[in-house]
mmCIF file with all atom_site columns, C-alpha atoms in Angstrom:
data_model
loop_
_atom_site.group_PDB
_atom_site.id
_atom_site.type_symbol
_atom_site.label_atom_id
_atom_site.label_alt_id
_atom_site.label_comp_id
_atom_site.label_asym_id
_atom_site.label_entity_id
_atom_site.label_seq_id
_atom_site.pdbx_PDB_ins_code
_atom_site.Cartn_x
_atom_site.Cartn_y
_atom_site.Cartn_z
_atom_site.occupancy
_atom_site.B_iso_or_equiv
_atom_site.pdbx_formal_charge
_atom_site.auth_seq_id
_atom_site.auth_comp_id
_atom_site.auth_asym_id
_atom_site.auth_atom_id
_atom_site.pdbx_PDB_model_num
ATOM 1   C CA . ILE A 1 1   ? 110.653 112.809 78.294  1.00 35.00 ? 40  ILE A CA 1
ATOM 2   C CA . THR A 1 2   ? 110.572 110.201 81.196  1.00 36.00 ? 41  THR A CA 1
ATOM 3   C CA . GLU A 1 3   ? 107.210 108.292 81.603  1.00 39.00 ? 42  GLU A CA 1
ATOM 4   C CA . LEU A 1 4   ? 106.140 107.791 85.309  1.00 39.00 ? 43  LEU A CA 1
ATOM 5   C CA . PRO A 1 5   ? 104.713 104.715 86.673  1.00 43.00 ? 44  PRO A CA 1
ATOM 6   C CA . LEU A 1 6   ? 101.210 104.366 87.611  1.00 44.00 ? 45  LEU A CA 1
ATOM 7   C CA . ALA A 1 7   ? 100.293 104.619 91.420  1.00 43.00 ? 46  ALA A CA 1
ATOM 8   C CA . GLY A 1 8   ? 98.928  101.005 91.168  1.00 41.00 ? 47  GLY A CA 1
ATOM 9   C CA . PRO A 1 9   ? 97.247  98.661  88.686  1.00 39.00 ? 48  PRO A CA 1
ATOM 10  C CA . LEU A 1 10  ? 93.631  99.387  87.732  1.00 39.00 ? 49  LEU A CA 1
ATOM 11  C CA . VAL A 1 11  ? 91.531  96.229  87.725  1.00 39.00 ? 50  VAL A CA 1
ATOM 12  C CA . GLY A 1 12  ? 87.896  95.946  86.700  1.00 40.00 ? 51  GLY A CA 1
ATOM 13  C CA . GLY A 1 13  ? 86.962  99.535  87.011  1.00 42.00 ? 52  GLY A CA 1
ATOM 14  C CA . GLU A 1 14  ? 88.775  100.339 90.117  1.00 38.00 ? 53  GLU A CA 1
ATOM 15  C CA . VAL A 1 15  ? 90.074  103.966 90.431  1.00 42.00 ? 54  VAL A CA 1
ATOM 16  C CA . VAL A 1 16  ? 93.143  105.043 92.542  1.00 37.00 ? 55  VAL A CA 1
ATOM 17  C CA . VAL A 1 17  ? 91.805  107.628 94.935  1.00 40.00 ? 56  VAL A CA 1
ATOM 18  C CA . GLY A 1 18  ? 94.561  108.090 97.427  1.00 40.00 ? 57  GLY A CA 1
ATOM 19  C CA . VAL A 1 19  ? 97.268  106.646 99.376  1.00 38.00 ? 58  VAL A CA 1
ATOM 20  C CA . GLN A 1 20  ? 96.899  104.841 102.905 1.00 42.00 ? 59  GLN A CA 1
ATOM 21  C CA . SER A 1 21  ? 99.877  103.376 104.662 1.00 42.00 ? 60  SER A CA 1
ATOM 22  C CA . GLY A 1 22  ? 101.993 103.918 101.723 1.00 42.00 ? 61  GLY A CA 1
ATOM 23  C CA . GLN A 1 23  ? 99.659  101.720 99.502  1.00 40.00 ? 62  GLN A CA 1
ATOM 24  C CA . PRO A 1 24  ? 97.251  103.046 96.651  1.00 40.00 ? 63  PRO A CA 1
ATOM 25  C CA . VAL A 1 25  ? 93.605  102.845 97.824  1.00 40.00 ? 64  VAL A CA 1
ATOM 26  C CA . GLN A 1 26  ? 91.197  101.826 95.201  1.00 41.00 ? 65  GLN A CA 1
ATOM 27  C CA . LEU A 1 27  ? 87.517  102.621 95.173  1.00 39.00 ? 66  LEU A CA 1
ATOM 28  C CA . PRO A 1 28  ? 85.121  100.847 92.824  1.00 38.00 ? 67  PRO A CA 1
ATOM 29  C CA . TYR A 1 29  ? 82.146  102.934 91.723  1.00 36.00 ? 68  TYR A CA 1
ATOM 30  C CA . SER A 1 30  ? 79.789  102.490 88.892  1.00 36.00 ? 69  SER A CA 1
ATOM 31  C CA . GLY A 1 31  ? 76.660  104.287 87.802  1.00 35.00 ? 70  GLY A CA 1
ATOM 32  C CA . GLY A 1 32  ? 75.301  107.747 88.523  1.00 38.00 ? 71  GLY A CA 1
ATOM 33  C CA . GLY A 1 33  ? 76.696  109.307 85.202  1.00 40.00 ? 72  GLY A CA 1
ATOM 34  C CA . SER A 1 34  ? 75.017  110.154 81.960  1.00 42.00 ? 73  SER A CA 1
ATOM 35  C CA . ALA A 1 35  ? 76.001  107.341 79.873  1.00 42.00 ? 74  ALA A CA 1
ATOM 36  C CA . ALA A 1 36  ? 76.796  103.572 80.669  1.00 43.00 ? 75  ALA A CA 1
ATOM 37  C CA . THR A 1 37  ? 80.698  104.145 80.770  1.00 55.00 ? 76  THR A CA 1
ATOM 38  C CA . ASP A 1 38  ? 80.341  107.209 83.139  1.00 67.00 ? 77  ASP A CA 1
ATOM 39  C CA . THR A 1 39  ? 82.304  106.495 86.505  1.00 90.00 ? 78  THR A CA 1
ATOM 40  C CA . ARG A 1 40  ? 82.223  108.655 89.452  1.00 92.00 ? 79  ARG A CA 1
ATOM 41  C CA . ILE A 1 41  ? 83.630  108.724 92.909  1.00 93.00 ? 80  ILE A CA 1
ATOM 42  C CA . THR A 1 42  ? 82.898  110.733 96.105  1.00 94.00 ? 81  THR A CA 1
ATOM 43  C CA . LEU A 1 43  ? 85.640  112.180 98.183  1.00 94.00 ? 82  LEU A CA 1
ATOM 44  C CA . ILE A 1 44  ? 86.027  114.499 101.195 1.00 95.00 ? 83  ILE A CA 1
ATOM 45  C CA . SER A 1 45  ? 87.417  117.795 100.108 1.00 96.00 ? 84  SER A CA 1
ATOM 46  C CA . GLY A 1 46  ? 90.574  118.715 101.684 1.00 96.00 ? 85  GLY A CA 1
ATOM 47  C CA . ALA A 1 47  ? 90.264  122.311 100.492 1.00 96.00 ? 86  ALA A CA 1
ATOM 48  C CA . SER A 1 48  ? 87.893  124.514 98.570  1.00 97.00 ? 87  SER A CA 1
ATOM 49  C CA . VAL A 1 49  ? 87.224  122.658 95.307  1.00 97.00 ? 88  VAL A CA 1
ATOM 50  C CA . ILE A 1 50  ? 85.778  124.384 92.205  1.00 97.00 ? 89  ILE A CA 1
ATOM 51  C CA . ALA A 1 51  ? 83.263  122.379 90.065  1.00 97.00 ? 90  ALA A CA 1
ATOM 52  C CA . TYR A 1 52  ? 85.099  121.327 86.692  1.00 98.00 ? 91  TYR A CA 1
ATOM 53  C CA . LYS A 1 53  ? 88.541  121.561 87.798  1.00 98.00 ? 92  LYS A CA 1
ATOM 54  C CA . VAL A 1 54  ? 90.712  118.452 87.829  1.00 98.00 ? 93  VAL A CA 1
ATOM 55  C CA . LEU A 1 55  ? 91.427  116.791 91.059  1.00 98.00 ? 94  LEU A CA 1
ATOM 56  C CA . THR A 1 56  ? 94.070  114.696 92.800  1.00 97.00 ? 95  THR A CA 1
ATOM 57  C CA . THR A 1 57  ? 94.199  113.664 96.578  1.00 96.00 ? 96  THR A CA 1
ATOM 58  C CA . ASP A 1 58  ? 96.446  114.961 99.432  1.00 95.00 ? 97  ASP A CA 1
ATOM 59  C CA . ALA A 1 59  ? 98.388  112.652 101.672 1.00 93.00 ? 98  ALA A CA 1
ATOM 60  C CA . SER A 1 60  ? 95.304  112.060 103.845 1.00 93.00 ? 99  SER A CA 1
ATOM 61  C CA . GLY A 1 61  ? 93.380  110.847 100.641 1.00 93.00 ? 100 GLY A CA 1
ATOM 62  C CA . GLN A 1 62  ? 91.168  114.217 100.752 1.00 96.00 ? 101 GLN A CA 1
ATOM 63  C CA . ALA A 1 63  ? 90.366  115.961 97.216  1.00 97.00 ? 102 ALA A CA 1
ATOM 64  C CA . ILE A 1 64  ? 92.393  118.935 96.138  1.00 98.00 ? 103 ILE A CA 1
ATOM 65  C CA . HIS A 1 65  ? 93.064  120.481 92.852  1.00 98.00 ? 104 HIS A CA 1
ATOM 66  C CA . ALA A 1 66  ? 95.578  118.670 90.709  1.00 98.00 ? 105 ALA A CA 1
ATOM 67  C CA . SER A 1 67  ? 98.505  121.021 89.249  1.00 98.00 ? 106 SER A CA 1
ATOM 68  C CA . SER A 1 68  ? 100.793 120.123 86.442  1.00 97.00 ? 107 SER A CA 1
ATOM 69  C CA . GLY A 1 69  ? 103.106 122.535 88.132  1.00 96.00 ? 108 GLY A CA 1
ATOM 70  C CA . GLN A 1 70  ? 103.562 120.031 90.915  1.00 96.00 ? 109 GLN A CA 1
ATOM 71  C CA . GLN A 1 71  ? 105.437 116.794 89.963  1.00 94.00 ? 110 GLN A CA 1
ATOM 72  C CA . ALA A 1 72  ? 103.990 115.083 92.964  1.00 94.00 ? 111 ALA A CA 1
ATOM 73  C CA . HIS A 1 73  ? 100.536 115.235 91.137  1.00 96.00 ? 112 HIS A CA 1
ATOM 74  C CA . ALA A 1 74  ? 101.646 113.257 88.212  1.00 95.00 ? 113 ALA A CA 1
ATOM 75  C CA . ASN A 1 75  ? 99.732  110.002 87.838  1.00 94.00 ? 114 ASN A CA 1
ATOM 76  C CA . ARG A 1 76  ? 97.824  111.040 90.794  1.00 95.00 ? 115 ARG A CA 1
ATOM 77  C CA . VAL A 1 77  ? 94.992  112.656 88.924  1.00 96.00 ? 116 VAL A CA 1
ATOM 78  C CA . VAL A 1 78  ? 91.505  111.148 90.030  1.00 96.00 ? 117 VAL A CA 1
ATOM 79  C CA . GLY A 1 79  ? 88.840  112.921 87.936  1.00 97.00 ? 118 GLY A CA 1
ATOM 80  C CA . ILE A 1 80  ? 87.124  116.323 87.079  1.00 97.00 ? 119 ILE A CA 1
ATOM 81  C CA . ALA A 1 81  ? 85.019  117.811 90.077  1.00 97.00 ? 120 ALA A CA 1
ATOM 82  C CA . ILE A 1 82  ? 81.283  117.771 89.182  1.00 96.00 ? 121 ILE A CA 1
ATOM 83  C CA . ASN A 1 83  ? 80.652  120.089 92.143  1.00 96.00 ? 122 ASN A CA 1
ATOM 84  C CA . SER A 1 84  ? 82.077  122.780 94.053  1.00 96.00 ? 123 SER A CA 1
ATOM 85  C CA . ALA A 1 85  ? 82.994  121.982 97.628  1.00 95.00 ? 124 ALA A CA 1
ATOM 86  C CA . ASN A 1 86  ? 84.345  123.556 100.708 1.00 96.00 ? 125 ASN A CA 1
ATOM 87  C CA . ALA A 1 87  ? 87.121  121.745 102.988 1.00 95.00 ? 126 ALA A CA 1
ATOM 88  C CA . GLY A 1 88  ? 85.415  118.881 104.660 1.00 94.00 ? 127 GLY A CA 1
ATOM 89  C CA . ASP A 1 89  ? 82.453  118.585 102.523 1.00 94.00 ? 128 ASP A CA 1
ATOM 90  C CA . LEU A 1 90  ? 81.841  115.965 100.070 1.00 94.00 ? 129 LEU A CA 1
ATOM 91  C CA . VAL A 1 91  ? 82.884  116.292 96.250  1.00 95.00 ? 130 VAL A CA 1
ATOM 92  C CA . VAL A 1 92  ? 82.007  114.114 93.340  1.00 94.00 ? 131 VAL A CA 1
ATOM 93  C CA . ALA A 1 93  ? 84.744  113.402 90.695  1.00 96.00 ? 132 ALA A CA 1
ATOM 94  C CA . GLN A 1 94  ? 84.021  112.088 87.195  1.00 96.00 ? 133 GLN A CA 1
ATOM 95  C CA . THR A 1 95  ? 86.833  109.618 86.557  1.00 95.00 ? 134 THR A CA 1
ATOM 96  C CA . GLU A 1 96  ? 85.380  108.393 83.023  1.00 94.00 ? 135 GLU A CA 1
ATOM 97  C CA . GLY A 1 97  ? 82.733  109.206 80.917  1.00 94.00 ? 136 GLY A CA 1
ATOM 98  C CA . VAL A 1 98  ? 81.064  112.544 79.764  1.00 95.00 ? 137 VAL A CA 1
ATOM 99  C CA . VAL A 1 99  ? 81.217  115.801 81.709  1.00 96.00 ? 138 VAL A CA 1
ATOM 100 C CA . GLU A 1 100 ? 78.936  118.758 80.513  1.00 96.00 ? 139 GLU A CA 1
ATOM 101 C CA . ASN A 1 101 ? 79.544  122.404 81.408  1.00 96.00 ? 140 ASN A CA 1
ATOM 102 C CA . ALA A 1 102 ? 77.585  125.154 79.417  1.00 96.00 ? 141 ALA A CA 1
ATOM 103 C CA . GLY A 1 103 ? 80.288  127.612 80.233  1.00 96.00 ? 142 GLY A CA 1
ATOM 104 C CA . TRP A 1 104 ? 82.854  125.520 78.109  1.00 97.00 ? 143 TRP A CA 1
ATOM 105 C CA . SER A 1 105 ? 83.624  126.241 74.408  1.00 98.00 ? 144 SER A CA 1
ATOM 106 C CA . TRP A 1 106 ? 86.060  123.500 73.235  1.00 97.00 ? 145 TRP A CA 1
ATOM 107 C CA . THR A 1 107 ? 86.777  122.506 69.734  1.00 96.00 ? 146 THR A CA 1
ATOM 108 C CA . PRO A 1 108 ? 85.445  119.158 69.219  1.00 95.00 ? 147 PRO A CA 1
ATOM 109 C CA . GLY A 1 109 ? 88.173  116.439 69.057  1.00 94.00 ? 148 GLY A CA 1
ATOM 110 C CA . ALA A 1 110 ? 90.866  118.573 70.906  1.00 95.00 ? 149 ALA A CA 1
ATOM 111 C CA . LEU A 1 111 ? 92.901  116.756 73.338  1.00 95.00 ? 150 LEU A CA 1
ATOM 112 C CA . LEU A 1 112 ? 92.578  118.344 76.816  1.00 96.00 ? 151 LEU A CA 1
ATOM 113 C CA . TYR A 1 113 ? 95.270  118.219 79.473  1.00 96.00 ? 152 TYR A CA 1
ATOM 114 C CA . LEU A 1 114 ? 95.918  118.984 83.092  1.00 97.00 ? 153 LEU A CA 1
ATOM 115 C CA . GLY A 1 115 ? 96.975  122.798 83.649  1.00 97.00 ? 154 GLY A CA 1
ATOM 116 C CA . LEU A 1 116 ? 97.911  124.745 86.689  1.00 97.00 ? 155 LEU A CA 1
ATOM 117 C CA . ASP A 1 117 ? 95.631  124.754 89.779  1.00 97.00 ? 156 ASP A CA 1
ATOM 118 C CA . GLY A 1 118 ? 93.177  122.244 88.255  1.00 97.00 ? 157 GLY A CA 1
ATOM 119 C CA . ALA A 1 119 ? 92.713  124.014 85.030  1.00 98.00 ? 158 ALA A CA 1
ATOM 120 C CA . ILE A 1 120 ? 91.608  122.041 81.817  1.00 98.00 ? 159 ILE A CA 1
ATOM 121 C CA . VAL A 1 121 ? 93.913  123.332 78.957  1.00 97.00 ? 160 VAL A CA 1
ATOM 122 C CA . THR A 1 122 ? 94.560  122.439 75.363  1.00 96.00 ? 161 THR A CA 1
ATOM 123 C CA . ALA A 1 123 ? 98.293  122.647 75.468  1.00 94.00 ? 162 ALA A CA 1
ATOM 124 C CA . PRO A 1 124 ? 100.407 121.118 78.093  1.00 92.00 ? 163 PRO A CA 1
ATOM 125 C CA . VAL A 1 125 ? 102.076 123.393 80.786  1.00 94.00 ? 164 VAL A CA 1
ATOM 126 C CA . GLY A 1 126 ? 104.016 122.697 83.846  1.00 94.00 ? 165 GLY A CA 1
ATOM 127 C CA . ALA A 1 127 ? 106.523 120.264 85.184  1.00 94.00 ? 166 ALA A CA 1
ATOM 128 C CA . PHE A 1 128 ? 104.645 117.280 83.491  1.00 94.00 ? 167 PHE A CA 1
ATOM 129 C CA . TYR A 1 129 ? 101.726 116.697 80.976  1.00 92.00 ? 168 TYR A CA 1
ATOM 130 C CA . GLN A 1 130 ? 98.861  114.558 81.377  1.00 95.00 ? 169 GLN A CA 1
ATOM 131 C CA . THR A 1 131 ? 95.780  114.044 79.094  1.00 95.00 ? 170 THR A CA 1
ATOM 132 C CA . VAL A 1 132 ? 92.412  114.318 81.086  1.00 97.00 ? 171 VAL A CA 1
ATOM 133 C CA . GLY A 1 133 ? 90.237  113.503 78.029  1.00 95.00 ? 172 GLY A CA 1
ATOM 134 C CA . PHE A 1 134 ? 89.086  115.324 74.714  1.00 95.00 ? 173 PHE A CA 1
ATOM 135 C CA . ALA A 1 135 ? 86.236  117.489 73.467  1.00 96.00 ? 174 ALA A CA 1
ATOM 136 C CA . LYS A 1 136 ? 83.088  115.688 72.445  1.00 96.00 ? 175 LYS A CA 1
ATOM 137 C CA . THR A 1 137 ? 81.252  118.890 71.850  1.00 97.00 ? 176 THR A CA 1
ATOM 138 C CA . PRO A 1 138 ? 81.724  122.650 72.573  1.00 98.00 ? 177 PRO A CA 1
ATOM 139 C CA . THR A 1 139 ? 80.305  121.797 76.240  1.00 97.00 ? 178 THR A CA 1
ATOM 140 C CA . GLN A 1 140 ? 81.093  118.360 76.652  1.00 97.00 ? 179 GLN A CA 1
ATOM 141 C CA . ILE A 1 141 ? 84.387  116.499 77.393  1.00 96.00 ? 180 ILE A CA 1
ATOM 142 C CA . ILE A 1 142 ? 84.938  112.620 77.472  1.00 95.00 ? 181 ILE A CA 1
ATOM 143 C CA . VAL A 1 143 ? 87.030  111.868 80.521  1.00 96.00 ? 182 VAL A CA 1
ATOM 144 C CA . ARG A 1 144 ? 89.955  109.611 79.716  1.00 94.00 ? 183 ARG A CA 1
ATOM 145 C CA . LEU A 1 145 ? 92.817  109.941 82.326  1.00 95.00 ? 184 LEU A CA 1
ATOM 146 C CA . GLY A 1 146 ? 96.251  109.476 80.494  1.00 93.00 ? 185 GLY A CA 1
ATOM 147 C CA . ARG A 1 147 ? 99.691  108.726 81.952  1.00 93.00 ? 186 ARG A CA 1
ATOM 148 C CA . ALA A 1 148 ? 101.924 111.623 83.119  1.00 93.00 ? 187 ALA A CA 1
ATOM 149 C CA . ILE A 1 149 ? 105.074 112.423 81.166  1.00 92.00 ? 188 ILE A CA 1
ATOM 150 C CA . LEU A 1 150 ? 107.748 114.542 82.727  1.00 90.00 ? 189 LEU A CA 1
ATOM 151 C CA . ARG A 1 151 ? 108.761 117.506 80.733  1.00 84.00 ? 190 ARG A CA 1
ATOM 152 C CA . ASN A 1 152 ? 112.702 117.970 80.337  1.00 71.00 ? 191 ASN A CA 1
#
């Protein structure tokens, strides 16, 4: 396996949210979540985005579903969508902390990974694997974005 470098250093709660002129763009944001450690960012959606799917950004910095089937998305995950959005609308991404969805039924303590087309899965699939967090309860996950590892 090959570990990929991060897009840029994360300092003082900054979150990489895109690339501008070939450089990582970082946006600090604090608060608005359900716990003191929750962090959220607001992005413009570059395509239809579904709530509770994993997001990355396209070349223009707009939010799209991340996919472990696309190596270009490795280490470009920005968080989990809190709301659905159409292209051009605002989408909120949870970058750290607790996300709750009554439709989930996770096993508490299970590691969670990025899957295909923004899915959150319990076993790695695709060209690389990257943890997005772990299950706190059947309906809650704690977002903790890991580094991408290429699959050989």
